[in-house]
GROMACS .gro file of C-alpha atoms in nm:
model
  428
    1UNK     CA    1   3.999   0.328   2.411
    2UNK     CA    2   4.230   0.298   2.699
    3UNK     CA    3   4.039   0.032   2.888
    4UNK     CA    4   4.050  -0.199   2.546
    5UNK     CA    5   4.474  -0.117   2.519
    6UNK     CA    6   4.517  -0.218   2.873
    7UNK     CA    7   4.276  -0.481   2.877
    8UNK     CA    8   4.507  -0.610   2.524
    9UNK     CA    9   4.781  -0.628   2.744
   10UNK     CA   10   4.634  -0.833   2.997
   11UNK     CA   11   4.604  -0.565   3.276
   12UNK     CA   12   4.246  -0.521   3.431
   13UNK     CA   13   4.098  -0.210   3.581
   14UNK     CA   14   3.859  -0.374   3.796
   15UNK     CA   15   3.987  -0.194   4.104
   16UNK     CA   16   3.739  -0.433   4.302
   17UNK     CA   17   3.990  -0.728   4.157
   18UNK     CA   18   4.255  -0.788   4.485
   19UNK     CA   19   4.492  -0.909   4.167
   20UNK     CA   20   4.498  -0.574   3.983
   21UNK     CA   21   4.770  -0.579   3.769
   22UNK     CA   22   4.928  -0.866   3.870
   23UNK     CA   23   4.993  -1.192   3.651
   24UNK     CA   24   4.788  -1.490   3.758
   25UNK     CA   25   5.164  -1.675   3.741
   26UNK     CA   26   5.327  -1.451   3.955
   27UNK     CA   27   5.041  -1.428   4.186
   28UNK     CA   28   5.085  -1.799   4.248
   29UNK     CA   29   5.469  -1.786   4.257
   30UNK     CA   30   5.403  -1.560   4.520
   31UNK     CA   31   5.122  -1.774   4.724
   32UNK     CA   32   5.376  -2.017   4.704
   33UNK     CA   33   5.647  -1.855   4.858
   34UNK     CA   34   5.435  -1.652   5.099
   35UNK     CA   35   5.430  -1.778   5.482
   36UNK     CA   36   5.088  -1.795   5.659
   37UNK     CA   37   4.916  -1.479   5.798
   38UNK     CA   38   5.129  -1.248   5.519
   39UNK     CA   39   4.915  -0.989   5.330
   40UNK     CA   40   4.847  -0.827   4.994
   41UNK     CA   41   5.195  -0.748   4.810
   42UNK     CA   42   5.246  -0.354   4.825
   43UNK     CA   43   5.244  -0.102   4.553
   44UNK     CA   44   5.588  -0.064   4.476
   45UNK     CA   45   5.564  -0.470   4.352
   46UNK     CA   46   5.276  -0.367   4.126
   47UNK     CA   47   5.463  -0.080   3.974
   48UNK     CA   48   5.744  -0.310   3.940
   49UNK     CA   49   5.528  -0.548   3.754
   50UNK     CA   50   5.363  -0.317   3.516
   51UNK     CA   51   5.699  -0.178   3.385
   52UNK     CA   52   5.854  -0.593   3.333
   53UNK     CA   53   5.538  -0.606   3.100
   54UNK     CA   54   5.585  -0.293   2.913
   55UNK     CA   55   5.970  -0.373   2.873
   56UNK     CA   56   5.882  -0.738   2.742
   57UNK     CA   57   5.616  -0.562   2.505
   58UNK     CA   58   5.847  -0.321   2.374
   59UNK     CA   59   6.132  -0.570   2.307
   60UNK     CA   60   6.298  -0.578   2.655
   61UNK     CA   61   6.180  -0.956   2.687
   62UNK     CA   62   6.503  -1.078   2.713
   63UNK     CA   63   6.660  -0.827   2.963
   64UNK     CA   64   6.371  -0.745   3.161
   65UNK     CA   65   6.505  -0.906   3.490
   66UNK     CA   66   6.817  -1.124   3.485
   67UNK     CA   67   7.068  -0.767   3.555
   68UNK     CA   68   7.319  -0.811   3.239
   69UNK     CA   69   7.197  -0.493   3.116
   70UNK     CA   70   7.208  -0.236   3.416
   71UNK     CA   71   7.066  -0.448   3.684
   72UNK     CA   72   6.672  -0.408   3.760
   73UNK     CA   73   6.742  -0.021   3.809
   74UNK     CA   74   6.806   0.099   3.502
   75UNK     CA   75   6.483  -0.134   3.343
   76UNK     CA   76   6.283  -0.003   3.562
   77UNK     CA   77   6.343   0.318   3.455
   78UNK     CA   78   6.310   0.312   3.110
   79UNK     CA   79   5.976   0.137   3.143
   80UNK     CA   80   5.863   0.443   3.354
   81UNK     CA   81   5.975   0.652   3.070
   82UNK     CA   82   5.762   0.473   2.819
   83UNK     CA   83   5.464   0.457   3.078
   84UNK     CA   84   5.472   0.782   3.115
   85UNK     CA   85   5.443   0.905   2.747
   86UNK     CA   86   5.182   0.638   2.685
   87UNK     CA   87   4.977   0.762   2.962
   88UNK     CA   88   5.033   1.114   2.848
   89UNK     CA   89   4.952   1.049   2.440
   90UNK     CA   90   4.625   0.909   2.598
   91UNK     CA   91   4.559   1.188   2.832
   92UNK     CA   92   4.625   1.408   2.533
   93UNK     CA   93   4.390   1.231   2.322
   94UNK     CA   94   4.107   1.251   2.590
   95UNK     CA   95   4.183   1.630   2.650
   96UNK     CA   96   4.160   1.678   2.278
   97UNK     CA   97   3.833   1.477   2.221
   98UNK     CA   98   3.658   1.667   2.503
   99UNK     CA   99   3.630   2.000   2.305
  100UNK     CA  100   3.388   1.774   2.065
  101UNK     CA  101   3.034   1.905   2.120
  102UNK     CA  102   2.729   1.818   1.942
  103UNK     CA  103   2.473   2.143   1.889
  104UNK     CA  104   2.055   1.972   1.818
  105UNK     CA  105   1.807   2.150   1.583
  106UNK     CA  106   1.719   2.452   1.696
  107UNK     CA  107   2.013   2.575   1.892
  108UNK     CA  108   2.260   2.776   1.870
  109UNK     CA  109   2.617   2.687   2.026
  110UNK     CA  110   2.835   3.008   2.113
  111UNK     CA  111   3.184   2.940   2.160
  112UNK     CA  112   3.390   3.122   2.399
  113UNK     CA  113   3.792   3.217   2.401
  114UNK     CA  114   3.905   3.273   2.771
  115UNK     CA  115   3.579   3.398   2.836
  116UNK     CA  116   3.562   3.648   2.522
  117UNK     CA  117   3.269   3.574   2.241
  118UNK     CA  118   3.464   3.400   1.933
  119UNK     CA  119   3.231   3.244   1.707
  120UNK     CA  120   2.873   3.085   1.665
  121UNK     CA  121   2.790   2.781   1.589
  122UNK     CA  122   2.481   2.601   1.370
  123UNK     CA  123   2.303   2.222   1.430
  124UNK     CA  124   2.527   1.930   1.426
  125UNK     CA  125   2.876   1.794   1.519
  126UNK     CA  126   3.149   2.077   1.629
  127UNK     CA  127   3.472   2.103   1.776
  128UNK     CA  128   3.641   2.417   2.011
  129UNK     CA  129   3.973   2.408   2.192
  130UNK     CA  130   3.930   2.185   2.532
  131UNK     CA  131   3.922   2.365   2.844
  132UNK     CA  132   4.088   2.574   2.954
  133UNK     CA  133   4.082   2.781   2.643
  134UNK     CA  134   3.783   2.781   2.503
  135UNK     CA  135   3.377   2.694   2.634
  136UNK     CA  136   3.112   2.672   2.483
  137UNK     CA  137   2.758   2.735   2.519
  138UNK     CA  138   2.406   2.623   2.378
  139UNK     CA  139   2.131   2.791   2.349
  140UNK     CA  140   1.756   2.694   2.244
  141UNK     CA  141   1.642   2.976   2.018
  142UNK     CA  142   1.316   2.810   1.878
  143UNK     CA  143   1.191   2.739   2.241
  144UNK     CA  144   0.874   2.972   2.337
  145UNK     CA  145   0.971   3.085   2.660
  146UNK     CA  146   0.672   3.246   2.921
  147UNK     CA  147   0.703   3.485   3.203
  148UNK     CA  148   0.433   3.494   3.414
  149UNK     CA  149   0.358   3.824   3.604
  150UNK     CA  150   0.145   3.849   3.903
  151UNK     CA  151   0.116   3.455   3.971
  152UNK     CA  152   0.280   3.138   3.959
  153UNK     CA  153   0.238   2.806   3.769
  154UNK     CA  154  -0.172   2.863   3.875
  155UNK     CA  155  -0.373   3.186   3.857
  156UNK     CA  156  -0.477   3.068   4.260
  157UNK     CA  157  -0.076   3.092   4.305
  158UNK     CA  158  -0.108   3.477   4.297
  159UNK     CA  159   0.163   3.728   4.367
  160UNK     CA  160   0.002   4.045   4.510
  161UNK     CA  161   0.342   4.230   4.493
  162UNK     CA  162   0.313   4.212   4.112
  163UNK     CA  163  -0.069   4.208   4.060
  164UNK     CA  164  -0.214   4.475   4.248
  165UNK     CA  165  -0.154   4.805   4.025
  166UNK     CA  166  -0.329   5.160   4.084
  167UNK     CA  167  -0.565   5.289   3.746
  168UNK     CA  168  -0.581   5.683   3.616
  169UNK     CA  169  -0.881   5.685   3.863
  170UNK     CA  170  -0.715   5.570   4.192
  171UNK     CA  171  -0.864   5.285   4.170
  172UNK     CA  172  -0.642   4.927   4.282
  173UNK     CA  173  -0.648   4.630   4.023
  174UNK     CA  174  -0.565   4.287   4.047
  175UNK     CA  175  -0.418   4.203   3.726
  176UNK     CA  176  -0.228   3.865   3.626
  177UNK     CA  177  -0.084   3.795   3.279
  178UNK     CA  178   0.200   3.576   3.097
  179UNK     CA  179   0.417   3.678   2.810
  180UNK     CA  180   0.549   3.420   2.531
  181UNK     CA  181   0.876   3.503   2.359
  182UNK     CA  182   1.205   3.358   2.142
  183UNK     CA  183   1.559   3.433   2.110
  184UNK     CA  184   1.610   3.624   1.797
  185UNK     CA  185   2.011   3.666   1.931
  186UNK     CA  186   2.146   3.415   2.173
  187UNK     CA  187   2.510   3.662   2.205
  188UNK     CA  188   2.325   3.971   2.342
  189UNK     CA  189   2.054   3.696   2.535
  190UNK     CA  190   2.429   3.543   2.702
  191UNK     CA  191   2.605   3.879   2.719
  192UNK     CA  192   2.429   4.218   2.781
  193UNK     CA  193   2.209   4.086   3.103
  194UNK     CA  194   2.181   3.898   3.396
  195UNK     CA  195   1.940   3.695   3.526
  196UNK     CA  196   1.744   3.723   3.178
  197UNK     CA  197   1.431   3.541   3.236
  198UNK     CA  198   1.402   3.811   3.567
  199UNK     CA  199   1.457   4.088   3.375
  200UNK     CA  200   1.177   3.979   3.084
  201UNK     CA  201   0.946   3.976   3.433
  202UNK     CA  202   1.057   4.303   3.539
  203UNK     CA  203   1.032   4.479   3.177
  204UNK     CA  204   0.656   4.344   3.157
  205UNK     CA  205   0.573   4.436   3.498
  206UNK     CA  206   0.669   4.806   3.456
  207UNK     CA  207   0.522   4.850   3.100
  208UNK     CA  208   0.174   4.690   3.265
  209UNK     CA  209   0.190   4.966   3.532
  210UNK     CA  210   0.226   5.263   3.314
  211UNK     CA  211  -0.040   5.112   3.041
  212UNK     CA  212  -0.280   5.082   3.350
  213UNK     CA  213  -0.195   5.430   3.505
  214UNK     CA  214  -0.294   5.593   3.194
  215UNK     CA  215  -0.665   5.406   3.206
  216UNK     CA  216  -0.966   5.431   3.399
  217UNK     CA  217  -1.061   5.114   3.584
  218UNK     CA  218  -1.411   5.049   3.424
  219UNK     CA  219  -1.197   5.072   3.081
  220UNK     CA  220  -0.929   4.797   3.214
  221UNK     CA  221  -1.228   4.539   3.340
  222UNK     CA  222  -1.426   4.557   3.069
  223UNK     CA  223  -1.405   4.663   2.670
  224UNK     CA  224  -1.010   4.766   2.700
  225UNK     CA  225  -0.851   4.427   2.790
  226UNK     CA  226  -0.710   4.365   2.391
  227UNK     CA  227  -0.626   4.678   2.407
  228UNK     CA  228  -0.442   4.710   2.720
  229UNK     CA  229  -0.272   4.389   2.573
  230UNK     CA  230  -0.175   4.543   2.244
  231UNK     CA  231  -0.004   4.817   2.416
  232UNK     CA  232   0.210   4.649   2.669
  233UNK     CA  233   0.329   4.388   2.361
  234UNK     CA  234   0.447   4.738   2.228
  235UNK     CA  235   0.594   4.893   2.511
  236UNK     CA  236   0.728   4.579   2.632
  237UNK     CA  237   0.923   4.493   2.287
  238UNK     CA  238   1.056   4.853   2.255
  239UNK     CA  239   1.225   4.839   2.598
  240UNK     CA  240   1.346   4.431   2.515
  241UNK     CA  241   1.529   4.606   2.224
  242UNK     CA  242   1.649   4.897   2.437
  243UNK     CA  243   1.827   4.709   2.664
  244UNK     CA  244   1.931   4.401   2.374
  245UNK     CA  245   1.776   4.117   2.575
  246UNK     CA  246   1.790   3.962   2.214
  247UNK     CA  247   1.388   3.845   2.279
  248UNK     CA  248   1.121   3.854   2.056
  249UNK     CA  249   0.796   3.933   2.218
  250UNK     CA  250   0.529   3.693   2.021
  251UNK     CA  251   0.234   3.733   2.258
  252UNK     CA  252   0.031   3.910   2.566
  253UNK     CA  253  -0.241   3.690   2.735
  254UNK     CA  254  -0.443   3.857   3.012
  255UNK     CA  255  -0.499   3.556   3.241
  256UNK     CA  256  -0.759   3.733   3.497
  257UNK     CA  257  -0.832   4.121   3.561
  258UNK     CA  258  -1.042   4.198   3.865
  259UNK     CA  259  -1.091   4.416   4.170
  260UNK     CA  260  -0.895   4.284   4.448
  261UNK     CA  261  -1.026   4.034   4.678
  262UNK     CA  262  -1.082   4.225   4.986
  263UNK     CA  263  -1.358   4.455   4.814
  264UNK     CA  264  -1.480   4.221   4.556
  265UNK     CA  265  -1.821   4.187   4.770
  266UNK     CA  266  -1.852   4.589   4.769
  267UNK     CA  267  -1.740   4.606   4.387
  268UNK     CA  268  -1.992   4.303   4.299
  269UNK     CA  269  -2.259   4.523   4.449
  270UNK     CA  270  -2.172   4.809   4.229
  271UNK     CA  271  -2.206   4.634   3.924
  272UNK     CA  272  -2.533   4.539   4.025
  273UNK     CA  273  -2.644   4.879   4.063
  274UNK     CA  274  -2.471   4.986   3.812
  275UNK     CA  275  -2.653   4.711   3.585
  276UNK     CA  276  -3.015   4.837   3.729
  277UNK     CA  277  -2.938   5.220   3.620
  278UNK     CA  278  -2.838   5.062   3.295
  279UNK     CA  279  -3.135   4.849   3.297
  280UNK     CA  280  -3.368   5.116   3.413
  281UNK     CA  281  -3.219   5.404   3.149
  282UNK     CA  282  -3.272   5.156   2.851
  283UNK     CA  283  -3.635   5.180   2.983
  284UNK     CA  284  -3.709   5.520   3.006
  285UNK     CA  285  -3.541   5.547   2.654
  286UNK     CA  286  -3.784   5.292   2.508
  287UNK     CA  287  -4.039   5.429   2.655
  288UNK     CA  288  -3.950   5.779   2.514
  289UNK     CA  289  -3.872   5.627   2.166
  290UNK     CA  290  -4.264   5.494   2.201
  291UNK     CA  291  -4.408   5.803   2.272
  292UNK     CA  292  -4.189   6.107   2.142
  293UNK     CA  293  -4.292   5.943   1.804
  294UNK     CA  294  -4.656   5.985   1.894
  295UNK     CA  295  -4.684   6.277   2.038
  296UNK     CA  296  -4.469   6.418   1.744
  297UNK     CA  297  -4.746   6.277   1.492
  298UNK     CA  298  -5.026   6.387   1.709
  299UNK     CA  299  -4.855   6.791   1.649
  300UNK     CA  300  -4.820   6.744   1.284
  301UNK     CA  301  -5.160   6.615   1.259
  302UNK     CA  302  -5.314   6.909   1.450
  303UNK     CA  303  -5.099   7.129   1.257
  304UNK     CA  304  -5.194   7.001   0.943
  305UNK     CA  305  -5.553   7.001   1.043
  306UNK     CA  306  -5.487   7.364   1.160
  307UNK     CA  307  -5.377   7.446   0.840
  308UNK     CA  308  -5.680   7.279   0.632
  309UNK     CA  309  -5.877   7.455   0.866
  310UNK     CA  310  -5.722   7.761   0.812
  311UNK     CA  311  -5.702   7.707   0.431
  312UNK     CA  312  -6.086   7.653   0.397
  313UNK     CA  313  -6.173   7.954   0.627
  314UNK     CA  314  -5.986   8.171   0.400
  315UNK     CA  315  -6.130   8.018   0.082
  316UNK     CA  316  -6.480   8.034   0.206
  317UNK     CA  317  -6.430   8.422   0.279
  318UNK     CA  318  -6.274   8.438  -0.043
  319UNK     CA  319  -6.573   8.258  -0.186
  320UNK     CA  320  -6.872   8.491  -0.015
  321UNK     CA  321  -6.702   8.789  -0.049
  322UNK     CA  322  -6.647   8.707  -0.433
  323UNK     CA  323  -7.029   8.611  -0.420
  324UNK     CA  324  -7.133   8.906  -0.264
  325UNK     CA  325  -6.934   9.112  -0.504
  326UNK     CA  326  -7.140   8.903  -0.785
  327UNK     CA  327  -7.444   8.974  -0.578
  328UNK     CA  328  -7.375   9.326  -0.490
  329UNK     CA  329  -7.368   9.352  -0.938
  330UNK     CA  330  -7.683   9.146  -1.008
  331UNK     CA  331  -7.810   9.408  -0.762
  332UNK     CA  332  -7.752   9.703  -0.922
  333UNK     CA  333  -7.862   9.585  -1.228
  334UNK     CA  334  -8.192   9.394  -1.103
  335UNK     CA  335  -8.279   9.498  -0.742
  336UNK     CA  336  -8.604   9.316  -0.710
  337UNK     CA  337  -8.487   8.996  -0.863
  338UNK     CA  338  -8.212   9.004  -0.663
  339UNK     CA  339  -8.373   9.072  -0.316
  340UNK     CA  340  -8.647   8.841  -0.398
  341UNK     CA  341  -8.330   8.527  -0.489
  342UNK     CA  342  -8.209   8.670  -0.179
  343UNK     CA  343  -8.533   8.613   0.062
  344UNK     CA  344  -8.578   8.285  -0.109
  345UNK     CA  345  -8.235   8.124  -0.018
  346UNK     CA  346  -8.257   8.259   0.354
  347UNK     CA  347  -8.567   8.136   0.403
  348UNK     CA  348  -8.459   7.742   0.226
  349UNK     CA  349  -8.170   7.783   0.455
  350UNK     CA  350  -8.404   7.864   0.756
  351UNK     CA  351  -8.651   7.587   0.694
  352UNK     CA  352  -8.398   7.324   0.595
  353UNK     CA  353  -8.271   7.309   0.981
  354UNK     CA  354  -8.632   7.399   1.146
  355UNK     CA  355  -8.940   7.198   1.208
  356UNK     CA  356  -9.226   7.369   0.971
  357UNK     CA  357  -9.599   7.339   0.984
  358UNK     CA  358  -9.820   7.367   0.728
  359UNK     CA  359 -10.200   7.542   0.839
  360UNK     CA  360 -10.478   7.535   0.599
  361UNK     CA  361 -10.636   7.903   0.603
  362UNK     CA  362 -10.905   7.846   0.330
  363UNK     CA  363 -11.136   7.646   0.453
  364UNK     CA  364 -11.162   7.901   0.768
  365UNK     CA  365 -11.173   7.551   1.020
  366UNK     CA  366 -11.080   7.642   1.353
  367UNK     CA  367 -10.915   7.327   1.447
  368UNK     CA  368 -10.535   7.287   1.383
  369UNK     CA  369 -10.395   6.966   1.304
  370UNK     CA  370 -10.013   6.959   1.441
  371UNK     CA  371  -9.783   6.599   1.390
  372UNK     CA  372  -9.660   6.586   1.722
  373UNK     CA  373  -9.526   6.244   1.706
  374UNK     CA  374  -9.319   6.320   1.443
  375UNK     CA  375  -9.201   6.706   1.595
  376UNK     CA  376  -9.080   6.495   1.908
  377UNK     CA  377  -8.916   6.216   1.713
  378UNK     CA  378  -8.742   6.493   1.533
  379UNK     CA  379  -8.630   6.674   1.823
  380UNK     CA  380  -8.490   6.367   2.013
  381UNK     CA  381  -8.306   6.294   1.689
  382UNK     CA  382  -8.180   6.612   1.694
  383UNK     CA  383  -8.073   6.642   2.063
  384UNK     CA  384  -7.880   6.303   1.991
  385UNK     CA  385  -7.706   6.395   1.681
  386UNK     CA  386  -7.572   6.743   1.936
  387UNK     CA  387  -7.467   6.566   2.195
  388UNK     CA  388  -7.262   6.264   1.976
  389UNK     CA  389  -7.113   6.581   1.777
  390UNK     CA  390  -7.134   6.308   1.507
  391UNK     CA  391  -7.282   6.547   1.216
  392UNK     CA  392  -7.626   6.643   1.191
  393UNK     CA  393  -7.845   6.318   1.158
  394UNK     CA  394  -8.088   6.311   0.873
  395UNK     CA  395  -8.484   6.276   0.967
  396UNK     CA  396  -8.694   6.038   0.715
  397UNK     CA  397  -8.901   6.253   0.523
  398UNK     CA  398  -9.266   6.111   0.541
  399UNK     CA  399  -9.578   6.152   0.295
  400UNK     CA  400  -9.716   6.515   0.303
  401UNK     CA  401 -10.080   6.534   0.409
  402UNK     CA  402 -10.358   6.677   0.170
  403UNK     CA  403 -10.371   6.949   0.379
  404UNK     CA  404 -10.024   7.007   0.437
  405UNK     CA  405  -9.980   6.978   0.017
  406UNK     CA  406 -10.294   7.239  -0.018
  407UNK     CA  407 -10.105   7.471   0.208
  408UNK     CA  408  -9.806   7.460   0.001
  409UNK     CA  409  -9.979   7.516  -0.251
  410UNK     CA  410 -10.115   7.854  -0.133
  411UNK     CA  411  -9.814   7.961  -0.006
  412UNK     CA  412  -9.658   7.892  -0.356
  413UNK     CA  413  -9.921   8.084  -0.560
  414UNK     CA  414  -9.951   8.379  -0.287
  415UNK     CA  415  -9.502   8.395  -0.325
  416UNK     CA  416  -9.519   8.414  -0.694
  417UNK     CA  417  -9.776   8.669  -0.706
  418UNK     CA  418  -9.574   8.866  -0.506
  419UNK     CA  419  -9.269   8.811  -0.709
  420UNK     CA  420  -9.500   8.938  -1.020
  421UNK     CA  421  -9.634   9.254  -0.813
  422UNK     CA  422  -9.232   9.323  -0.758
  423UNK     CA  423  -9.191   9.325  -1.110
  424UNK     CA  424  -9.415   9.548  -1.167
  425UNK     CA  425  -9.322   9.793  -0.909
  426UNK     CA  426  -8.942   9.757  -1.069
  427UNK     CA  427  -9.077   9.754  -1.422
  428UNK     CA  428  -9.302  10.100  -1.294
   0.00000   0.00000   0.00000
């Protein structure tokens, strides 16, 4: 605004231009007038200038320079009067335009009285006191801010000083991580700390130490990294609100958790072997589900076969000593019957497992005809069947002789005439 006023009134501010401030008119009055080899006119001829022009504007046309009023003197004074209040109006002006500040979306200004919080301030066009009485300050609280503990900018950009952390198991870890957060308040982010950003850095550091501490190593590596995350988001938010940081922790990324780099070899090699013993116990437990299972159905089928064994050994006592008890009755009451049933069902018993041969006595012939072939076929069929233990193996019963059938006969008529001669010795 105060280039286009002077440039109105004809003055430029091109201090490059050797006729600053002078009138092109004058200028040539005065390379008119000038001798050879003369230079530039001074200062006090410019300033002398400047105030003819603001007289003439400010209706001193007509006694800018010819002395009836005053002489030069006194004009040149009262056009250093005015000059000076214009000058100060527009110095004013600038001073007041200055405290003009424009806050974007999503920040905050804070505006400060000598130093001493007075107000907030939302998005958009605003206006403080110019310095020096008040200052103001913005603040990006939508801006997700990182701090990145135990490297920089690249996980190869390590920090040991801030990685390398001892477990519950004395154990050293190399552990790198970042941690997002927002302003929730920009006064306590501007006023309660210094160095803010450090002190987020510092906060996480120490709650990662004492979350490790309390942990074995195996547990950090392996299945407790989201955990070991979840808890330093909580300790790490509980001590930002202890000491009003004014941050809002949004989220804990473990970047890389390993042994450090001077055993990894050594620690590679124990996960191997670890991995083997793993390896080599899931055997041996597959193995033993195989044949635990087995062996435990190989018991309960002896046992049960113990107890059917048992069970029919018991019921077959039970059953001859409840037939001998019969027996031992029909006995009393019919001895000879009952001796001769007796003899009869020992000997069936007795010739249903032995080889029998049937000799012809009537016809008084002293040659004896024996089936030999068949005694030996018999025999080998019986030696077979004992040593298979496969159950007694049945011999096919062949065509009785004529002989054999008239010696059965014999034997028949001989045992019932016996069995009538007992009952008449019973009957007597």
């Amino acid at each position: 605004m105060l280039v286009s006023l002077l440039k109105r009134f004809g003055i430029k501010m091109s201090l490059n231009d050797p006729r600053w401030g002078r009138n092109p008119d004058d200028d040539r009055k005065a390379q008119e007038g000038r001798r050879p080899g003369e230079g530039p006119p001074d200062l006090d001829q410019l300033w002398r200038d400047f105030n003819a022009r603001l007289n003439r504007m400010f209706g001193n046309r007509g006694n800018g320079g010819d002395g009836n009023n005053g002489g030069p003197g006194r004009g040149d004074m009262r056009g250093a009067s005015v000059t000076a209040g214009v000058v100060a109006v527009i110095v004013g002006l600038i001073w007041l335009a200055s405290g003009a500040f424009i806050v974007q979306e999503g920040q905050t200004g804070v505006v400060t009285t000598f130093g001493k919080l007075s107000h907030t301030t939302s998005a958009g066009f605003n206006w403080r006191w110019p310095y020096p009485f008040q200052a103001h300050e913005t603040v990006n609280v939508s801006q997700i801010r990182t701090a990145e503990i135990g490297y920089r900018a690249n996980v190869r950009n390590k920090q040991p000083q801030e990685s390398l952390m001892l477990t519950d198991d004395e154990n050293i870890i190399d552990i790198q991580f970042a941690v997002q957060y927002t302003l929730k308040d920009p006064v306590q982010w501007l006023f309660n700390n210094r160095d803010q950003d450090d002190t987020v850095r510092q906060v996480a550091e120490t709650a990662i130490r004492e979350v490790v501490g309390k942990n074995k190593m195996d547990f950090v590596l392996y299945e407790g990294r989201e955990k070991v995350a979840a808890d330093v988001h909580a300790i790490l938010q509980q001590m930002v609100d202890r000491y009003a940081l004014g941050a809002l922790i949004t989220n804990v990324t473990m970047q890389a958790v390993q042994p450090p780099e001077q055993v990894q070899t050594a620690f590679d090699d124990a996960v191997r072997a670890g991995q083997d013993r793993a390896r080599a116990r899931n055997e041996g437990e597959a193995y033993a589900n195989q044949v635990i299972p087995q062996a435990r159905g190989q018991a309960f089928r002896l046992q049960q076969d113990a107890e059917a064994y048992r069970s029919m050994v018991v019921e077959n006592a039970t059953g001859n000593a409840a037939r001998f008890n019969q027996v031992v009755a029909a006995y009393g009451k019919a001895p000879g019957v009952t001796r001769d049933r007796m003899y009869i069902d020992t000997m069936q018993q007795i010739f249903t497992s032995t080889t029998k041969v049937m000799v012809d006595t009537r016809n008084n012939s002293g040659m004896i005809y024996l089936p030999l072939d068949k005694l030996l076929a018999q025999s080998a069929a019986n030696d077979s069947a004992v040593g298979n233990k496969s159950g007694p193996v049945q011999v096919p019963q062949s065509q009785p002789t004529p002989e054999v059938t008239q010696a059965m006969d014999s034997v028949r008529q001989r045992d019932e005439r016996s069995r009538d001669s007992s009952r008449d010795r019973e009957s007597r």
